[in-house]
mmCIF file of C-alpha atoms in Angstrom:
data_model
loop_
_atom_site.group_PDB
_atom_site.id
_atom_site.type_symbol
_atom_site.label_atom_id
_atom_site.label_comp_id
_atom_site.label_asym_id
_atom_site.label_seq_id
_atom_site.Cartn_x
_atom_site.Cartn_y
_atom_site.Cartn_z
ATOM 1 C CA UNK T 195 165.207 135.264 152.705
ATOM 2 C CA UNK T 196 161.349 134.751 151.274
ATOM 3 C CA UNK T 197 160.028 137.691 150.313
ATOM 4 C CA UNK T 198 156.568 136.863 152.461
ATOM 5 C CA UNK T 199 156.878 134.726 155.494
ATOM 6 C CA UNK T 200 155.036 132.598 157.266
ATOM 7 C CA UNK T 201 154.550 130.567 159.684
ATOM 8 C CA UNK T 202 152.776 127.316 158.443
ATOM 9 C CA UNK T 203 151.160 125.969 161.409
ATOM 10 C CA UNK T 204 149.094 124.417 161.478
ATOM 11 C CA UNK T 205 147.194 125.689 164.258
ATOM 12 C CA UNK T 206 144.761 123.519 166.233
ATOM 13 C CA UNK T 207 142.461 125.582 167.895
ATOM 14 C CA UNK T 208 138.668 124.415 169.679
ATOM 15 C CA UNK T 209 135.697 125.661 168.254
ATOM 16 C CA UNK T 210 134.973 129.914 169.773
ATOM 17 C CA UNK T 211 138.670 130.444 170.393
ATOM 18 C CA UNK T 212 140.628 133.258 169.453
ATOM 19 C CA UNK T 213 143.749 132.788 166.327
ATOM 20 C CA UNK T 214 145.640 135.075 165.130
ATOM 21 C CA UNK T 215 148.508 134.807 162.138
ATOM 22 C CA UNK T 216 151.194 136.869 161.487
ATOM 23 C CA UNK T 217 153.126 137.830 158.309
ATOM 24 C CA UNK T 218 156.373 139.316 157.385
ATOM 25 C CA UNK T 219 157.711 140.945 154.167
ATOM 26 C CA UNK T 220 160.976 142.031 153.102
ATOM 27 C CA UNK T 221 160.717 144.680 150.568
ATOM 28 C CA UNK T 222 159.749 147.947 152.138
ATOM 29 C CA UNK T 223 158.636 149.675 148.890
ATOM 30 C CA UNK T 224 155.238 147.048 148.894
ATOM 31 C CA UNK T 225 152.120 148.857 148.343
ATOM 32 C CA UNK T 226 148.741 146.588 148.733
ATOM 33 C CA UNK T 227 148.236 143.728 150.679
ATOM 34 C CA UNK T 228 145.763 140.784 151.232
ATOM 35 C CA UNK T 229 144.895 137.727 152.948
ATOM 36 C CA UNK T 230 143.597 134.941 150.697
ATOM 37 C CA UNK T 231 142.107 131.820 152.055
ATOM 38 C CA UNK T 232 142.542 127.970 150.370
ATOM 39 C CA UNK T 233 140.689 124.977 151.086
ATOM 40 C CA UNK T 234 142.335 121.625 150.767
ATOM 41 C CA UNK T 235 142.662 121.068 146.791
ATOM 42 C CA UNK T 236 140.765 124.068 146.039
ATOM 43 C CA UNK T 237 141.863 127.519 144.858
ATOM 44 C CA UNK T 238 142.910 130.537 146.430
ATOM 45 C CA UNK T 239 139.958 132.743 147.443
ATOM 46 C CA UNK T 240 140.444 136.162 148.594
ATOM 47 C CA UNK T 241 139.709 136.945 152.339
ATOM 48 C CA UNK T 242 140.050 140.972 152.636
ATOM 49 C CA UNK T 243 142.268 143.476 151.551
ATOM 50 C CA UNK T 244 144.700 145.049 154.522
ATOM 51 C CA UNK T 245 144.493 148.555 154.394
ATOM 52 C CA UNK T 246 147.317 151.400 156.501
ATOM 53 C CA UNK T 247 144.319 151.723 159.002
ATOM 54 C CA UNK T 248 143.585 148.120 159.877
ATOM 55 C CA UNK T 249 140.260 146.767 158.533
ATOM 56 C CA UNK T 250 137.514 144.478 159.986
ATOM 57 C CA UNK T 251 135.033 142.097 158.296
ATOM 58 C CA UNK T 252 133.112 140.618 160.703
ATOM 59 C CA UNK T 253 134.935 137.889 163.089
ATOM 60 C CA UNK T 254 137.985 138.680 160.487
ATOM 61 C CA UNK T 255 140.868 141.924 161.652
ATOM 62 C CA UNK T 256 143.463 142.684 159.924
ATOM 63 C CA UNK T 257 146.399 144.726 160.464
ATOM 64 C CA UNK T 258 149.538 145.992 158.588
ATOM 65 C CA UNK T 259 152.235 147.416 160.627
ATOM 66 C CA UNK T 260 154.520 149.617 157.849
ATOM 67 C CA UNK T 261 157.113 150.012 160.247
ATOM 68 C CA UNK T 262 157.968 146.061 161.076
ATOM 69 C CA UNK T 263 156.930 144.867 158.082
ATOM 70 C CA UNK T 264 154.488 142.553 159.098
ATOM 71 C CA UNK T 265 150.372 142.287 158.820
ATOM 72 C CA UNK T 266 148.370 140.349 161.093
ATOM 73 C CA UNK T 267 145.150 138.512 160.706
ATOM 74 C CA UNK T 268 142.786 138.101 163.878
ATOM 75 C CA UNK T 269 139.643 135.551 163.736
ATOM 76 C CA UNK T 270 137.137 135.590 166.616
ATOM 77 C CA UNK T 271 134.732 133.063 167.808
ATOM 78 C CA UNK T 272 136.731 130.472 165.438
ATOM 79 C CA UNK T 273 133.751 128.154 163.714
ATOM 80 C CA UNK T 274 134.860 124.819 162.232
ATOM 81 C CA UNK T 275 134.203 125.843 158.966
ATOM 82 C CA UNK T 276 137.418 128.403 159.195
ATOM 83 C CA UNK T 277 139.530 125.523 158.804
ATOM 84 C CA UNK T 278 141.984 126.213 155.814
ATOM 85 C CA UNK T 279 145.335 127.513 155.239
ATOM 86 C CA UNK T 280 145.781 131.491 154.682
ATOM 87 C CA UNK T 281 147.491 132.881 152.614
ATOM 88 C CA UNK T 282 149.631 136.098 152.952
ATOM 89 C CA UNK T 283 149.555 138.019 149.458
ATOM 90 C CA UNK T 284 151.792 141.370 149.105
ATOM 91 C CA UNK T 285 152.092 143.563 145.924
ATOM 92 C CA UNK T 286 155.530 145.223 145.529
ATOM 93 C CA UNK T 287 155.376 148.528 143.990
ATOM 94 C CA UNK T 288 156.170 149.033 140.250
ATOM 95 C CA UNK T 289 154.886 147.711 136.815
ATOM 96 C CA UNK T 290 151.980 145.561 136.374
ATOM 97 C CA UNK T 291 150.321 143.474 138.966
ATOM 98 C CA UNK T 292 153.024 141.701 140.435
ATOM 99 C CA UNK T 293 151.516 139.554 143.699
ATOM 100 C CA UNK T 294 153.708 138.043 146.022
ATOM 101 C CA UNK T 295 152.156 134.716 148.013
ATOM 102 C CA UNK T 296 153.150 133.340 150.957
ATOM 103 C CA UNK T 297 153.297 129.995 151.592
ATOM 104 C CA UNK T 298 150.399 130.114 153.709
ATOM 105 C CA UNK T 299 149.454 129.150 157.574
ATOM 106 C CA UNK T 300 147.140 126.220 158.079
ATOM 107 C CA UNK T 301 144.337 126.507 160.871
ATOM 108 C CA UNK T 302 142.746 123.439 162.021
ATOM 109 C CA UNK T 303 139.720 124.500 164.225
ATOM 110 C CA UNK T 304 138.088 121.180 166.348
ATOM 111 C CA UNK T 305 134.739 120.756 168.392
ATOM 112 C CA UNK P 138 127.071 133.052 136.297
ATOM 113 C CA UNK P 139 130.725 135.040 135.534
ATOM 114 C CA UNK P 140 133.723 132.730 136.492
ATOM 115 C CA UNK P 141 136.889 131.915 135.355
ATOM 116 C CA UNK P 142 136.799 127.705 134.349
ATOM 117 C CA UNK P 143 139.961 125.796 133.799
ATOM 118 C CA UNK P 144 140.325 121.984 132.315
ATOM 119 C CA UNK P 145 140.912 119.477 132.972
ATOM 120 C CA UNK P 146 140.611 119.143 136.994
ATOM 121 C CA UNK P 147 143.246 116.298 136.339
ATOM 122 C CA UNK P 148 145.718 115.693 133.433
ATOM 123 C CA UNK P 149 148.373 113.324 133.048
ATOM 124 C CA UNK P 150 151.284 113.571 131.388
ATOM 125 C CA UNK P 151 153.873 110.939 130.016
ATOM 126 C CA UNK P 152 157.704 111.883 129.362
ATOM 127 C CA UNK P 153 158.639 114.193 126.399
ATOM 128 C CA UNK P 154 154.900 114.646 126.124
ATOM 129 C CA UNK P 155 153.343 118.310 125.446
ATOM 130 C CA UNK P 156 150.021 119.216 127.338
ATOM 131 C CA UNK P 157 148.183 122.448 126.915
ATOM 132 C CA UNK P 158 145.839 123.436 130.088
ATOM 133 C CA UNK P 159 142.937 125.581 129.416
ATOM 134 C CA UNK P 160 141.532 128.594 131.266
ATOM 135 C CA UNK P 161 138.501 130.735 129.931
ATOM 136 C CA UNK P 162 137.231 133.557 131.866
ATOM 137 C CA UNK P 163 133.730 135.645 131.018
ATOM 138 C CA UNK P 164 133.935 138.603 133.900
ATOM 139 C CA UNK P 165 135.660 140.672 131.100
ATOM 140 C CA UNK P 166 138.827 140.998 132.825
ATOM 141 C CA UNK P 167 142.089 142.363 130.868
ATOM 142 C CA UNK P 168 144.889 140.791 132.733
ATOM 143 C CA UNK P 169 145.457 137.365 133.272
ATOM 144 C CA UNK P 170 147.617 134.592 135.237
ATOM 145 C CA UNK P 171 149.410 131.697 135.255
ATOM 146 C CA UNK P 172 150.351 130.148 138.496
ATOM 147 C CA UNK P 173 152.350 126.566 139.879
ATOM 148 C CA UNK P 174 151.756 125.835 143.353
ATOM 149 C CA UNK P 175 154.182 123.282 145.208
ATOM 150 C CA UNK P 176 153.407 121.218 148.623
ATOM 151 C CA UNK P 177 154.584 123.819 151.073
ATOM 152 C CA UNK P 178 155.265 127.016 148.712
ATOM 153 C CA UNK P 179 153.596 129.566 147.878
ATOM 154 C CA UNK P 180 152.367 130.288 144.137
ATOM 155 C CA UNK P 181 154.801 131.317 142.020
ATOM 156 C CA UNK P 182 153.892 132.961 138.571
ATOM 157 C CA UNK P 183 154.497 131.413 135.147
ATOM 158 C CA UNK P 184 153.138 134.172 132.765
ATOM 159 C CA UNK P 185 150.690 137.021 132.680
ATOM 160 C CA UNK P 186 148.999 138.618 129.833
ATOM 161 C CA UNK P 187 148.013 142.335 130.574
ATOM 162 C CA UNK P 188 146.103 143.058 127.376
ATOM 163 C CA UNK P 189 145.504 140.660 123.755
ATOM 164 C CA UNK P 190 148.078 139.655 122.081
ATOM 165 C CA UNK P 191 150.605 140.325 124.827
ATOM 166 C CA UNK P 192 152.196 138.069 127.264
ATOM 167 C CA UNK P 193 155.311 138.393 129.512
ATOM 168 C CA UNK P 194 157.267 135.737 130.940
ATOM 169 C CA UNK P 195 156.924 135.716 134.603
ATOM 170 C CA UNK P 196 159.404 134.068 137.667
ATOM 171 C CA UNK P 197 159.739 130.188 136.500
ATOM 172 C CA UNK P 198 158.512 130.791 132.471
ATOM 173 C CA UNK P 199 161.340 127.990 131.370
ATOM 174 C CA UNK P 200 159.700 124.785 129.906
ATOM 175 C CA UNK P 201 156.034 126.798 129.307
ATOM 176 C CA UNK P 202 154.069 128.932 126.711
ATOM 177 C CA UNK P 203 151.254 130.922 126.595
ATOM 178 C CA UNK P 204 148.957 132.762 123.954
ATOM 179 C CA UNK P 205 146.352 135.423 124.748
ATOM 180 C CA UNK P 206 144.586 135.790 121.109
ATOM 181 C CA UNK P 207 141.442 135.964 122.767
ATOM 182 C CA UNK P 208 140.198 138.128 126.326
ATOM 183 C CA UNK P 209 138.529 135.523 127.179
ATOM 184 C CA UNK P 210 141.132 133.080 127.229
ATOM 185 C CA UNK P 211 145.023 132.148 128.281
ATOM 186 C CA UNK P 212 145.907 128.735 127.819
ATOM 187 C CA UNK P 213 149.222 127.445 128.645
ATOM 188 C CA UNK P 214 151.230 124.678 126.972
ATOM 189 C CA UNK P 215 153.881 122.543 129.689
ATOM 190 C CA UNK P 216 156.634 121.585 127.111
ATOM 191 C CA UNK P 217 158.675 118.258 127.539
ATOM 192 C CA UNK P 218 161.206 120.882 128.421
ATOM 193 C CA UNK P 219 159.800 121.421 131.697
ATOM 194 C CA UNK P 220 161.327 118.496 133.702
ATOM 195 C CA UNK P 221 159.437 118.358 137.146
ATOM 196 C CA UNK P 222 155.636 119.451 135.541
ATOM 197 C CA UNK P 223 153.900 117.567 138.645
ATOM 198 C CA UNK P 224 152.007 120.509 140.236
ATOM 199 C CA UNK P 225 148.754 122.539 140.873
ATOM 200 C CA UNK P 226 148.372 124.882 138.104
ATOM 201 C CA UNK P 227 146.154 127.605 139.009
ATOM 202 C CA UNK P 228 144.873 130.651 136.479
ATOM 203 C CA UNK P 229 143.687 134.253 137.689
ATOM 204 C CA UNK P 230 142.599 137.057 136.162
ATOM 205 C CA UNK P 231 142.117 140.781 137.091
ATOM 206 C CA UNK P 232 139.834 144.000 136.136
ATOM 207 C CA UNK P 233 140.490 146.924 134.452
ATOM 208 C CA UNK P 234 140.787 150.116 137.139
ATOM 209 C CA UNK P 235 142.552 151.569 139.684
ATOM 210 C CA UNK P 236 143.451 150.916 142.883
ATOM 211 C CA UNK P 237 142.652 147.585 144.752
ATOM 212 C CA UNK P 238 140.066 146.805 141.957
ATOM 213 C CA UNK P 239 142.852 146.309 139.796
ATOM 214 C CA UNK P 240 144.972 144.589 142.184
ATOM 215 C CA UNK P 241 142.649 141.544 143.210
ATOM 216 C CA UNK P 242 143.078 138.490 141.747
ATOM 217 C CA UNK P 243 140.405 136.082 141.020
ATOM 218 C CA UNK P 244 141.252 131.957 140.853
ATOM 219 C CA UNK P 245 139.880 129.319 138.270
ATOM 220 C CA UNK P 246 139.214 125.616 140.200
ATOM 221 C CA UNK P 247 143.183 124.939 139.217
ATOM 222 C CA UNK P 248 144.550 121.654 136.929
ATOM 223 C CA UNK P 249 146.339 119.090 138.964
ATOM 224 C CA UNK P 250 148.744 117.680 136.611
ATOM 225 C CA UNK P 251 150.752 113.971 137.125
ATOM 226 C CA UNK P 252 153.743 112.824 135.344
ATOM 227 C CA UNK P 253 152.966 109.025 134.225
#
C-alpha cells in the first residue's frame, strides 16, 4: 500500500464549478500536512498547509480528518487558471524533514 | 530576488556517462533536497543535506552522490551506475525553525534529464 494516495483524475470540471480531492495516508503517527500544486513541466509549488482545524485561503479549504486518515482539498468558483495536478504532501513524525508526496490528482477546468 | 536555480533545464546523457546537476539556493536555507519524479509517481527523495558538510542517503540513493561544501549549494552527480537516469530531477530546500517554517519545502525549476 502507498503511503499517500490518490486519486489521479484527472478531473474535467467547467469554469465556476465546485472540485474537491481527497487524500489518504497510511501511517497514523504523521504530523504536518500540505497540498502542493504543479503545473505541466514545472515544479512543485506549495498550495497551503492543512492544519487539525481545517484552514481556508480564499476559494481554497482544506481539511484533515485524523481519525480516517484522509485530508481533503475544496476549490470554489473553479477559474481556468486552477488547472494543474495537486499534490498531497504528508510528514511522518520522527528525524529530519522527511515529506511524503503523493502522486498527485490532475484538474482540468474548461470554459 | 531569493530563489533556488538549478541547471541545466535539459541534460542529456549517453551510456556509462557521469553528469553532475547543479542547484544553488540564496534564501539562506540549512537543509536541502534531492528529488526524481516519474510519469505517474510521486517524488521520491535521493539525498538531503541538513547542515554543511553533511549529507544522508535518502529512499532510491543507489547510482547518485551528493556534496554540500557550501550552504548555498547541493549538487548531485547521476553515476553510470544508475541504470534508468531518464527523469525530472527536482531540488528543495528548507529554513531553519520550528514548526511548519521548518517543514515547507521550496522547489528549484527541476533538470529534465534524457538518456541518448
Amino acid at each position: 500500500r502507498k503511503e499517500v494516495e490518490q486519486d489521479p483524475g484527472p478531473f474535467n470540471v467547467p469554469e465556476g464549478a465546485t472540485v474537491a480531492f481527497n487524500c489518504t495516508y497510511s501511517n497514523s503517527a504523521s504530523q504536518s500536512f500540505f497540498w502542493y500544486r504543479q503545473d505541466c513541466r514545472k515544479e512543485p509549488k506549495l498550495l497551503m498547509s492543512v492544519y487539525s482545524s481545517g484552514n481556508e485561503d480564499g476559494r481554497f479549504t482544506a481539511q484533515l480528518n485524523r481519525a480516517s486518515q484522509y485530508i481533503s482539498l475544496l476549490i470554489r468558483d473553479s477559474k481556468l487558471s486552477d488547472s494543474a495536478t495537486y499534490l498531497c504532501v504528508v510528514r511522518f513524525s520522527g528525524g529530519y524533514n522527511k515529506l511524503i508526496f503523493g502522486a498527485g490528482t490532475r484538474l482540468a477546468v474548461h470554459p | 530576488d531569493g530563489g533556488i536555480t538549478q541547471s541545466p533545464k535539459y541534460l542529456f546523457r549517453k551510456e556509462g556517462q557521469n553528469v553532475t546537476l547543479s542547484c544553488e539556493q540564496n534564501l539562506n536555507h540549512d537543509a536541502m533536497y534531492w528529488y526524481r519524479q516519474d510519469p505517474g509517481q510521486g517524488l521520491r527523495l535521493i539525498y538531503y543535506s541538513q547542515i554543511v558538510n553533511d549529507f544522508q542517503k535518502g529512499d532510491i540513493a543507489e547510482g547518485y552522490s551528493v556534496s554540500r561544501e557550501k550552504k548555498e549549494s547541493f549538487p548531485l552527480t547521476v553515476t553510470s551506475a544508475q541504470k534508468n537516469p531518464t527523469a525530472f530531477y527536482l531540488c528543495a530546500s528548507s529554513p531553519s525553525g520550528q514548526g511548519q517554517r521548518k517543514e515547507t519545502q521550496y522547489f528549484g525549476p527541476g533538470t529534465r534529464l534524457l538518456v541518448l
